[in-house]
Short mmCIF file of C-alpha atoms in Angstrom, two decimals:
data_model
loop_
_atom_site.label_atom_id
_atom_site.label_comp_id
_atom_site.label_asym_id
_atom_site.label_seq_id
_atom_site.Cartn_x
_atom_site.Cartn_y
_atom_site.Cartn_z
CA SER A 1 115.65 108.05 83.11
CA GLU A 2 116.41 110.86 80.64
CA THR A 3 113.11 110.23 78.76
CA LYS A 4 111.06 110.49 81.95
CA THR A 5 112.89 113.65 82.95
CA ALA A 6 112.24 115.24 79.52
CA GLY A 7 108.56 114.28 79.68
CA PHE A 8 108.26 115.72 83.15
CA LYS A 9 109.85 119.00 82.00
CA LYS A 10 107.37 119.21 79.08
CA ASP A 11 104.41 118.74 81.46
CA ILE A 12 105.68 121.50 83.72
CA SER A 13 106.24 123.79 80.69
CA LYS A 14 102.63 123.23 79.55
CA GLN A 15 101.31 124.10 83.01
CA ILE A 16 103.37 127.31 83.07
CA GLU A 17 102.08 128.28 79.60
CA PHE A 18 98.49 127.63 80.72
CA LEU A 19 98.92 129.82 83.82
CA ALA A 20 100.59 132.55 81.76
CA GLU A 21 97.59 132.60 79.38
CA LYS A 22 95.19 132.89 82.32
CA VAL A 23 97.13 135.83 83.74
CA ASP A 24 97.18 137.55 80.30
CA GLU A 25 93.37 137.30 80.14
CA MET A 26 92.92 139.02 83.50
CA SER A 27 92.30 142.76 83.72
CA LEU A 28 94.56 145.03 85.77
CA GLY A 29 91.73 145.52 88.27
CA GLU A 30 91.39 141.74 88.78
CA ILE A 31 95.15 141.36 89.25
CA ASP A 32 95.24 144.27 91.72
CA CYS A 33 92.32 142.78 93.68
CA MET A 34 94.01 139.35 93.79
CA LEU A 35 97.29 140.86 95.03
CA LYS A 36 95.45 142.76 97.79
CA GLU A 37 93.71 139.57 98.95
CA THR A 38 97.01 137.70 98.97
CA LYS A 39 98.68 140.45 101.01
CA GLU A 40 95.79 140.47 103.51
CA ARG A 41 96.07 136.71 104.00
CA LYS A 42 99.88 136.96 104.38
CA ASP A 43 99.58 139.77 106.95
CA LYS A 44 96.99 137.76 108.87
CA VAL A 45 99.26 134.68 109.02
CA ASN A 46 102.32 136.78 109.97
CA ALA A 47 100.37 138.27 112.87
CA MET A 48 99.51 134.83 114.29
CA THR A 49 101.55 133.10 116.96
CA MET A 50 102.85 129.57 116.41
CA GLU A 51 100.38 128.30 119.03
CA GLU A 52 97.45 129.83 117.11
CA ILE A 53 98.67 128.26 113.84
CA GLU A 54 99.10 124.83 115.45
CA ASN A 55 95.62 125.01 116.98
CA MET A 56 93.79 126.10 113.80
CA ASP A 57 90.83 123.81 113.12
CA ASN A 58 91.28 123.83 109.35
CA PHE A 59 95.04 123.52 109.10
CA GLY A 60 97.60 120.73 109.51
CA PRO A 61 97.62 116.94 109.59
CA HIS A 62 94.89 116.74 112.25
CA VAL A 63 92.33 117.85 109.64
CA SER A 64 92.40 114.34 108.15
CA GLY A 65 91.97 112.68 111.55
CA CYS A 66 95.66 112.48 112.44
CA LEU A 67 96.45 114.36 115.63
CA ALA A 68 100.24 114.58 115.59
CA LYS A 69 101.51 117.91 116.87
CA PRO A 70 104.97 119.28 116.08
CA PRO A 71 107.60 117.76 118.41
CA PRO A 72 108.34 119.72 121.58
CA LYS A 73 111.65 121.54 121.96
CA LEU A 74 114.47 121.06 124.43
CA THR A 75 115.04 124.01 126.75
CA GLU A 76 118.83 123.58 126.63
CA ASN A 77 120.64 121.38 124.12
CA HIS A 78 123.91 119.60 124.81
CA SER A 79 126.83 121.26 123.03
CA ASN A 80 128.36 117.93 121.90
CA VAL A 81 125.14 115.90 121.49
CA PRO A 82 122.72 118.40 119.89
CA CYS A 83 119.58 116.25 120.08
CA ALA A 84 119.99 115.62 123.84
CA ARG A 85 119.54 117.98 126.73
CA ALA A 86 122.54 119.49 128.48
CA ASP A 87 122.79 117.01 131.38
CA VAL A 88 122.83 113.87 129.17
CA LYS A 89 126.32 112.45 128.52
CA ILE A 90 127.78 109.69 126.35
CA ARG A 91 129.88 107.19 128.29
CA TYR A 92 131.84 104.09 127.26
CA HIS A 93 132.49 100.73 128.93
CA PRO A 94 134.17 97.71 127.28
CA ASP A 95 131.34 95.37 128.37
CA LYS A 96 128.43 97.46 127.04
CA GLY A 97 129.96 99.89 124.56
CA ARG A 98 128.72 103.46 124.33
CA TYR A 99 125.71 104.40 126.47
CA LEU A 100 123.89 107.45 127.86
CA VAL A 101 123.69 108.71 131.45
CA VAL A 102 122.14 111.71 133.23
CA GLU A 103 124.40 113.96 135.28
CA LYS A 104 121.72 115.27 137.65
CA ASP A 105 118.52 114.03 139.31
CA VAL A 106 115.59 113.78 136.87
CA GLY A 107 111.91 113.30 137.70
CA PRO A 108 109.30 111.36 135.71
CA GLY A 109 107.94 113.08 132.58
CA GLU A 110 111.07 115.05 131.65
CA ILE A 111 112.29 115.14 128.04
CA LEU A 112 115.84 113.85 127.58
CA LEU A 113 116.13 113.53 123.78
CA ILE A 114 114.40 114.78 120.65
CA GLU A 115 115.92 113.22 117.55
CA LYS A 116 115.18 113.37 113.86
CA PRO A 117 116.29 110.12 112.19
CA TYR A 118 119.24 110.07 109.83
CA SER A 119 117.06 108.04 107.49
CA SER A 120 113.63 106.40 107.65
CA ILE A 121 111.09 104.42 105.62
CA LEU A 122 107.34 103.96 105.51
CA LEU A 123 106.32 100.28 105.49
CA PRO A 124 104.78 99.22 102.12
CA GLU A 125 101.38 98.35 103.62
CA PHE A 126 100.94 102.04 104.51
CA TYR A 127 101.99 103.46 101.11
CA THR A 128 98.40 104.35 100.14
CA THR A 129 97.25 105.76 103.50
CA HIS A 130 100.25 107.74 104.78
CA CYS A 131 102.57 110.41 103.43
CA GLN A 132 105.87 108.97 102.25
CA THR A 133 107.80 111.90 103.76
CA CYS A 134 106.14 112.91 107.05
CA TYR A 135 104.29 109.63 107.80
CA GLN A 136 101.00 111.40 108.53
CA ARG A 137 97.67 109.95 107.40
CA VAL A 138 96.33 111.66 104.28
CA SER A 139 92.71 112.17 103.25
CA ALA A 140 93.49 113.89 99.93
CA PRO A 141 96.71 112.14 98.81
CA MET A 142 98.99 113.47 96.11
CA PRO A 143 100.76 110.93 93.85
CA CYS A 144 104.36 110.87 92.74
CA TRP A 145 105.05 112.59 89.40
CA CYS A 146 106.39 109.40 87.86
CA CYS A 147 104.97 106.36 89.71
CA SER A 148 101.69 105.27 91.26
CA LYS A 149 103.13 103.45 94.29
CA VAL A 150 103.48 106.22 96.87
CA ARG A 151 101.40 109.11 98.27
CA PHE A 152 102.17 112.53 99.74
CA CYS A 153 100.23 115.03 101.84
CA SER A 154 101.59 118.16 100.12
CA ASP A 155 103.78 119.54 97.35
CA GLU A 156 106.48 120.24 99.95
CA CYS A 157 106.61 116.59 101.06
CA ARG A 158 106.55 115.36 97.46
CA LEU A 159 109.45 117.62 96.47
CA ASP A 160 111.39 116.78 99.64
CA ALA A 161 111.06 113.04 98.97
CA TRP A 162 112.02 113.43 95.32
CA GLU A 163 115.16 115.41 96.08
CA SER A 164 116.14 113.24 99.06
CA PHE A 165 115.62 109.66 97.89
CA HIS A 166 112.61 109.02 95.64
CA LYS A 167 114.27 110.08 92.38
CA ILE A 168 116.67 107.15 92.93
CA GLU A 169 114.08 104.60 94.08
CA CYS A 170 111.05 105.61 91.97
CA GLN A 171 111.40 103.28 88.97
CA GLN A 172 112.55 100.27 91.03
CA LEU A 173 110.06 100.35 93.91
CA ASP A 174 108.44 97.09 92.78
CA LEU A 175 111.82 95.35 93.05
CA ILE A 176 112.71 97.01 96.36
CA SER A 177 109.42 96.33 98.16
CA GLY A 178 108.36 93.22 96.24
CA ALA A 179 111.44 91.12 97.04
CA ASN A 180 110.27 90.66 100.67
CA LEU A 181 113.72 91.41 102.03
CA GLY A 182 112.22 92.97 105.16
CA LYS A 183 112.13 96.42 106.70
CA ASN A 184 115.80 96.47 107.75
CA ALA A 185 116.97 95.79 104.19
CA MET A 186 114.63 98.52 102.88
CA LEU A 187 115.99 100.92 105.51
CA ALA A 188 119.57 100.03 104.54
CA PHE A 189 118.67 100.80 100.93
CA ARG A 190 117.13 104.15 101.97
CA ILE A 191 120.23 105.11 103.95
CA LEU A 192 122.27 104.78 100.76
CA THR A 193 119.80 106.49 98.40
CA SER A 194 119.35 109.44 100.77
CA SER A 195 123.11 109.87 101.32
CA GLY A 196 124.69 109.56 97.88
CA LYS A 197 127.84 107.65 96.93
CA ILE A 198 130.29 110.56 97.23
CA TYR A 199 129.26 111.38 100.81
CA LEU A 200 129.23 107.71 101.83
CA GLU A 201 132.73 107.18 100.48
CA TYR A 202 134.00 110.29 102.29
CA VAL A 203 132.58 109.17 105.65
CA VAL A 204 133.76 105.55 105.34
CA ASN A 205 137.34 106.72 104.65
CA LYS A 206 137.15 109.21 107.56
CA VAL A 207 135.98 106.52 109.98
CA LYS A 208 138.84 104.23 108.90
CA GLU A 209 141.31 107.04 109.63
CA GLU A 210 139.76 107.70 113.05
CA LEU A 211 139.86 104.00 114.00
CA GLU A 212 143.61 103.94 113.32
CA LYS A 213 144.26 106.91 115.63
CA PRO A 214 145.76 106.10 119.06
CA GLU A 215 143.77 107.21 122.14
CA ASN A 216 146.27 109.98 122.99
CA GLU A 217 145.48 111.57 119.59
CA GLY A 218 141.71 111.56 120.05
CA GLY A 219 141.05 107.98 118.94
CA GLY A 220 139.47 105.09 120.83
CA PRO A 221 136.05 103.38 120.75
CA GLU A 222 134.43 106.04 122.95
CA LYS A 223 135.06 108.63 120.22
CA LEU A 224 133.30 106.67 117.46
CA GLY A 225 130.66 108.68 115.64
CA PHE A 226 131.96 112.10 116.69
CA ASN A 227 132.89 114.51 113.91
CA GLU A 228 136.04 116.62 113.58
CA GLU A 229 134.56 119.27 115.91
CA GLY A 230 133.92 116.69 118.64
CA VAL A 231 130.14 116.71 118.06
CA TYR A 232 127.95 113.60 117.95
CA ASP A 233 125.57 114.91 115.29
CA ALA A 234 122.52 112.75 114.48
CA ALA A 235 122.48 114.22 110.95
CA ASP A 236 126.01 112.88 110.31
CA TYR A 237 126.20 109.49 108.58
CA ARG A 238 129.13 108.34 110.72
CA THR A 239 126.74 108.00 113.72
CA ILE A 240 124.89 105.30 111.75
CA TYR A 241 127.88 103.65 110.08
CA THR A 242 129.66 103.11 113.42
CA LEU A 243 126.75 101.36 115.18
CA VAL A 244 127.54 97.84 116.42
CA GLY A 245 126.70 94.99 114.03
CA ASN A 246 127.79 91.97 116.15
CA THR A 247 129.61 90.44 113.17
CA LYS A 248 131.77 88.14 115.34
CA GLN A 249 128.72 86.69 117.09
CA ARG A 250 126.95 85.77 113.82
CA GLY A 251 127.14 82.31 112.27
CA VAL A 252 128.40 81.54 108.78
CA GLY A 253 124.86 80.89 107.51
CA ASP A 254 123.63 84.24 108.83
CA LEU A 255 126.50 86.15 107.23
CA PHE A 256 126.08 84.29 103.92
CA LYS A 257 122.36 85.19 103.80
CA ARG A 258 123.09 88.86 104.49
CA GLY A 259 125.90 88.87 101.91
CA LEU A 260 123.49 87.48 99.33
CA MET A 261 120.94 90.18 100.20
CA ALA A 262 123.62 92.87 99.87
CA ALA A 263 124.56 91.55 96.39
CA PHE A 264 120.91 91.57 95.29
CA MET A 265 120.36 95.12 96.59
CA LEU A 266 123.57 96.24 94.87
CA LYS A 267 122.15 94.94 91.56
CA ILE A 268 118.99 97.01 92.13
CA LEU A 269 121.10 100.10 92.85
CA GLU A 270 122.89 99.58 89.53
CA LEU A 271 119.51 99.91 87.78
CA THR A 272 118.92 103.34 89.38
CA PRO A 273 120.65 106.75 88.95
CA PHE A 274 122.53 106.12 92.25
CA PHE A 275 125.95 105.71 90.60
CA PHE A 276 125.33 108.31 87.86
CA ASN A 277 123.31 111.49 88.11
CA GLY A 278 121.78 111.28 84.63
CA GLY A 279 120.82 107.59 84.61
CA SER A 280 123.00 104.52 85.09
CA ASP A 281 124.48 101.87 82.84
CA PRO A 282 125.33 98.69 84.84
CA ARG A 283 128.23 97.93 82.50
CA ASN A 284 130.05 101.14 83.44
CA VAL A 285 129.92 100.92 87.26
CA LYS A 286 133.48 100.63 88.55
CA VAL A 287 134.40 97.50 90.48
CA GLN A 288 135.80 99.53 93.39
CA ASP A 289 132.48 101.40 93.64
CA LYS A 290 130.59 98.11 93.74
CA ILE A 291 132.87 96.81 96.50
CA LEU A 292 132.44 100.03 98.54
CA VAL A 293 128.64 100.18 98.23
CA GLY A 294 128.18 96.41 98.68
CA GLY A 295 130.28 96.57 101.84
CA ILE A 296 128.20 99.45 103.21
CA LEU A 297 124.98 97.53 102.48
CA LEU A 298 126.36 94.49 104.30
CA THR A 299 127.35 96.68 107.27
CA HIS A 300 123.79 97.99 107.63
CA LEU A 301 122.20 94.58 107.12
CA GLN A 302 124.11 93.61 110.28
CA ASN A 303 123.80 96.75 112.44
CA LEU A 304 120.17 97.70 111.71
CA PRO A 305 118.54 94.58 113.23
CA CYS A 306 120.21 95.56 116.52
CA ASN A 307 119.78 99.33 116.25
CA ALA A 308 116.85 100.36 114.03
CA HIS A 309 113.67 101.65 115.69
CA GLU A 310 110.04 101.51 114.68
CA ILE A 311 107.98 104.59 113.84
CA ALA A 312 104.65 104.05 115.57
CA GLU A 313 101.12 105.41 115.34
CA ILE A 314 98.41 104.78 117.92
CA GLU A 315 94.79 104.27 116.84
CA ILE A 316 92.30 105.36 119.48
CA PRO A 317 88.65 104.24 119.17
CA SER A 318 86.18 106.95 120.11
CA GLY A 319 85.80 107.11 123.89
CA SER A 320 87.77 103.92 124.57
CA VAL A 321 91.48 104.29 125.34
CA LYS A 322 91.51 100.69 126.65
CA ASP A 323 91.03 99.42 123.09
CA SER A 324 93.83 101.57 121.60
CA VAL A 325 96.04 99.79 119.09
CA GLN A 326 99.63 100.77 118.33
CA SER A 327 100.80 100.08 114.78
CA GLU A 328 104.33 100.07 113.42
CA ILE A 329 104.06 102.23 110.30
CA GLY A 330 107.75 102.74 109.57
CA ALA A 331 111.35 102.11 110.55
CA ALA A 332 114.17 104.57 111.20
CA ALA A 333 117.89 104.83 111.96
CA TYR A 334 118.65 107.10 114.93
CA GLY A 335 122.32 107.64 115.76
CA THR A 336 121.80 108.84 119.35
CA LEU A 337 118.73 106.82 120.31
CA SER A 338 120.62 103.67 119.31
CA LEU A 339 123.14 104.29 122.12
CA ILE A 340 120.47 103.66 124.79
CA ASN A 341 120.81 100.18 126.29
CA HIS A 342 118.00 97.80 127.24
CA SER A 343 116.27 97.06 130.51
CA CYS A 344 113.21 94.89 131.08
CA ASP A 345 112.14 97.72 133.43
CA PRO A 346 112.98 100.82 131.34
CA ASN A 347 113.20 104.32 132.79
CA VAL A 348 112.27 106.09 129.54
CA VAL A 349 109.58 105.82 126.87
CA ARG A 350 109.62 106.84 123.19
CA HIS A 351 106.87 108.62 121.29
CA TYR A 352 106.91 109.76 117.68
CA HIS A 353 105.93 113.08 116.13
CA SER A 354 106.07 112.36 112.42
CA SER A 355 109.49 110.64 112.32
CA HIS A 356 110.95 112.60 115.27
CA ALA A 357 111.52 110.46 118.37
CA VAL A 358 110.82 112.12 121.72
CA VAL A 359 112.32 110.34 124.76
CA ARG A 360 110.81 111.03 128.20
CA THR A 361 111.48 109.59 131.63
CA VAL A 362 108.86 107.31 133.22
CA ARG A 363 110.81 106.82 136.46
CA SER A 364 112.86 108.97 138.79
CA LEU A 365 116.57 109.00 137.89
CA GLN A 366 119.47 109.97 140.12
CA ALA A 367 122.66 111.68 138.96
CA GLY A 368 124.87 109.12 137.24
CA ASP A 369 122.02 106.73 136.37
CA GLU A 370 122.06 105.13 132.93
CA ILE A 371 119.20 105.90 130.55
CA LEU A 372 117.50 102.58 129.76
CA ASP A 373 114.99 101.79 127.02
CA ASN A 374 113.03 98.60 126.36
CA TYR A 375 113.73 96.59 123.21
CA GLY A 376 110.23 95.07 123.12
CA TYR A 377 110.57 92.52 125.94
CA HIS A 378 109.09 93.94 129.17
CA TYR A 379 109.07 92.02 132.45
CA ALA A 380 105.36 92.77 132.99
CA VAL A 381 104.22 91.00 129.81
CA MET A 382 106.86 88.29 129.20
CA ALA A 383 108.43 85.64 131.41
CA ARG A 384 112.14 85.93 132.26
CA GLU A 385 113.29 82.85 130.30
CA GLU A 386 111.54 83.98 127.11
CA ARG A 387 112.93 87.53 127.44
CA GLN A 388 116.46 86.25 127.92
CA ARG A 389 116.21 83.92 124.91
CA LYS A 390 114.77 86.53 122.55
CA LEU A 391 117.22 89.24 123.62
CA TYR A 392 120.20 86.96 123.05
CA ASN A 393 118.94 85.71 119.67
CA GLN A 394 118.50 89.24 118.31
CA TYR A 395 120.94 91.42 120.28
CA TYR A 396 123.58 88.90 121.44
CA PHE A 397 123.65 89.78 125.16
CA ASN A 398 122.41 88.32 128.43
CA CYS A 399 120.22 90.82 130.29
CA ASN A 400 121.27 91.53 133.90
CA CYS A 401 118.63 94.10 134.79
CA ILE A 402 116.92 94.06 138.22
CA PRO A 403 113.73 92.25 137.05
CA CYS A 404 115.87 89.52 135.42
CA ASN A 405 118.25 89.11 138.37
CA ASN A 406 115.40 89.12 140.93
CA SER A 407 112.91 87.15 138.78
CA TRP A 408 110.11 89.71 138.98
CA ALA A 409 106.64 88.36 138.22
CA THR A 410 104.58 89.31 135.17
CA TYR A 411 101.75 91.84 135.54
CA THR A 412 98.92 89.46 136.47
CA SER A 413 100.97 88.04 139.36
CA LEU A 414 102.25 91.37 140.73
CA SER A 415 101.47 92.38 144.30
CA GLN A 416 98.74 94.96 144.83
CA ALA A 417 99.78 95.77 148.41
CA ALA A 418 101.84 98.92 149.03
CA VAL A 419 104.91 98.09 151.15
CA PRO A 420 107.34 100.85 152.29
CA LEU A 421 110.97 100.56 151.18
CA ALA A 422 113.21 98.17 153.11
CA GLY A 423 114.85 99.83 156.11
CA THR A 424 111.98 102.27 156.73
CA GLN A 425 111.35 102.84 160.46
CA PRO A 426 107.96 101.61 161.79
CA GLU A 427 106.62 105.10 162.61
CA GLN A 428 107.73 106.44 159.25
CA ALA A 429 106.20 103.39 157.53
CA LYS A 430 102.79 104.16 159.09
CA GLN A 431 103.02 107.75 157.85
CA ILE A 432 103.95 106.57 154.32
CA ILE A 433 101.00 104.17 154.18
CA SER A 434 98.67 106.97 155.33
CA GLU A 435 100.05 109.38 152.70
CA HIS A 436 99.79 106.66 150.05
CA HIS A 437 96.13 106.12 150.92
CA LYS A 438 95.40 109.84 150.44
CA ALA A 439 97.46 110.10 147.24
CA THR A 440 95.75 107.03 145.76
CA LYS A 441 92.36 108.79 145.71
CA GLN A 442 93.70 111.56 143.47
CA TYR A 443 95.65 109.06 141.39
CA LYS A 444 92.60 106.86 140.72
CA LYS A 445 90.58 109.89 139.63
CA ALA A 446 93.31 110.89 137.14
CA PHE A 447 93.71 107.27 136.01
CA ASP A 448 89.96 107.03 135.28
CA TYR A 449 90.15 110.21 133.15
CA VAL A 450 92.77 108.55 130.97
CA LEU A 451 91.03 105.18 130.85
CA SER A 452 87.70 106.74 129.80
CA GLY A 453 89.33 108.69 126.97
CA LYS A 454 88.51 112.17 128.28
CA PHE A 455 91.24 113.85 126.24
CA SER A 456 90.30 117.32 127.48
CA MET A 457 91.21 116.17 131.01
CA PHE A 458 94.60 114.67 130.12
CA SER A 459 96.42 117.92 130.85
CA GLU A 460 94.87 117.91 134.33
CA ALA A 461 95.50 114.21 134.92
CA LEU A 462 99.16 114.10 133.79
CA PRO A 463 100.72 116.18 136.66
CA ILE A 464 98.85 114.04 139.22
CA LEU A 465 100.10 110.82 137.61
CA LEU A 466 103.70 112.09 137.48
CA GLU A 467 103.55 113.22 141.12
CA HIS A 468 102.22 109.79 142.11
CA LEU A 469 105.07 108.06 140.28
CA THR A 470 107.56 110.25 142.15
CA PHE A 471 105.92 109.34 145.48
CA LEU A 472 106.04 105.61 144.69
CA ASP A 473 109.71 105.87 143.62
CA LYS A 474 110.67 107.48 146.93
CA ASN A 475 108.58 105.41 149.31
CA ILE A 476 107.14 102.13 148.00
CA THR A 477 108.84 98.81 147.26
CA ARG A 478 108.63 97.52 143.69
CA PRO A 479 107.35 95.60 141.83
CA ILE A 480 103.74 96.63 142.47
CA ARG A 481 100.86 96.60 139.99
CA GLU A 482 99.86 100.19 140.80
CA TYR A 483 103.25 101.45 139.55
CA ASN A 484 102.78 99.76 136.17
CA ASP A 485 99.24 101.14 135.84
CA CYS A 486 100.43 104.66 136.60
CA GLN A 487 103.30 104.37 134.08
CA GLU A 488 100.94 103.15 131.35
CA ALA A 489 98.53 106.05 131.99
CA VAL A 490 101.43 108.51 131.69
CA LYS A 491 102.50 106.89 128.40
CA GLN A 492 98.94 107.18 127.10
CA CYS A 493 98.83 110.93 127.86
CA TYR A 494 101.99 111.48 125.83
CA SER A 495 101.04 109.11 123.00
CA VAL A 496 97.97 111.17 122.00
CA GLU A 497 100.26 114.16 121.43
CA GLY A 498 102.32 112.23 118.88
CA ASN A 499 101.32 110.11 115.89
CA SER A 500 97.77 109.19 116.83
CA TYR A 501 94.52 108.61 115.01
CA ARG A 502 91.02 108.74 116.49
CA THR A 503 88.53 106.51 114.75
CA LYS A 504 84.89 107.52 114.68
CA VAL A 505 82.20 105.06 115.78
CA ASN A 506 79.06 105.15 113.70
CA SER A 507 76.02 105.76 115.88
CA LYS A 508 73.43 102.97 115.82
CA LYS A 509 70.02 103.88 114.52
#
């Protein structure tokens, strides 16, 4: 509100006056000495490499126990899909919509995508322990200037949140989080507050124009989400607005419930400065603006349940990776990541660095293969019938992946015997079994490093695990329990580089 803003400006003015008085009291010698010290510190930092800064013991999120490193970087970005590497392409098929493929052979452990979400939220139960902006754990939290609900790790994160979305949400957080609408509704709300009405209206009108274009003029469903320059930019709202919502598959009751939620959220927005920069008056919001914004909310209440992703953090007890627990601390909307289809036997895995999603391969891919993620229902931990039912109830499709079509067993019933691929000649099969026996010794040693939580040995173990996966892909028939164990060890090596938290065990006296 105007009153809050005026009060905030007065507080800042008082702080500036206080600092000005302190500077006036200092002698020229003291000021000169302070400037020299500042310059020395600046020169020292400028002389450091990024690797030295990232590995400083007294700097960064890992000081508070959180070990997230900055996300890695792609060696060569795709010109039309900036968050993907150059050999990843977007394809379209009427039966499965837009999807991603690789155009050359890819081995396990290679990065295919690094994406910053268009918009994201921290779940309310983590408001007091994690930064609202970067989702890192905080040991010395900073509050919001105007409310006591959220925490930040730094001035930069606090200012970033305020300018991006929090100035809109601040005074109505109790309504937003207290209504128990769920994470997807909160994420839909954040998409709007972080975008602004003018930009949303512009994009919605542009998308309508593009949908009316014939294919010979650059239209068609395969071009959805691309901007005027032919780029599928994850920072562009149209990549989120055009995600599939499965409206035709939903029942009347489902649509009515989501319409009611959209109307309630619209009422909350009318109580915020969303419609007016200097504070809003619900009586003056134009009907056409309400229809536009309400429609956008309803769109996201349908497409986010099928497309939103979790932001995860793994908690690792001291010296015991087996007891690691992964927690969902947030939710995010990723325009590119959402194009990846499901398989009960995925060939990629996601890890999170702050809110950035890093997608790596966990299987060998051949040129032309589709990139396949898992939507939470893996063949190793859930029976086929249950997977099929849950996938259809949430995503409205029947899964036809290899484990579903061939009724692969769950983990506890998987074979432990290594069998060469079908069609392998007897002499060659003997050689493969012999090589497998030798490779297994190295693999088990690397696997034990990971299982025992020897983090210093992970960098040594990872190449061995990836090489073993490649060997199994080329020579051994699946499913086999050893393959799943090796994949999980690889995932663990990468997870400690992302959002992770090591808990300390108090020594017994």
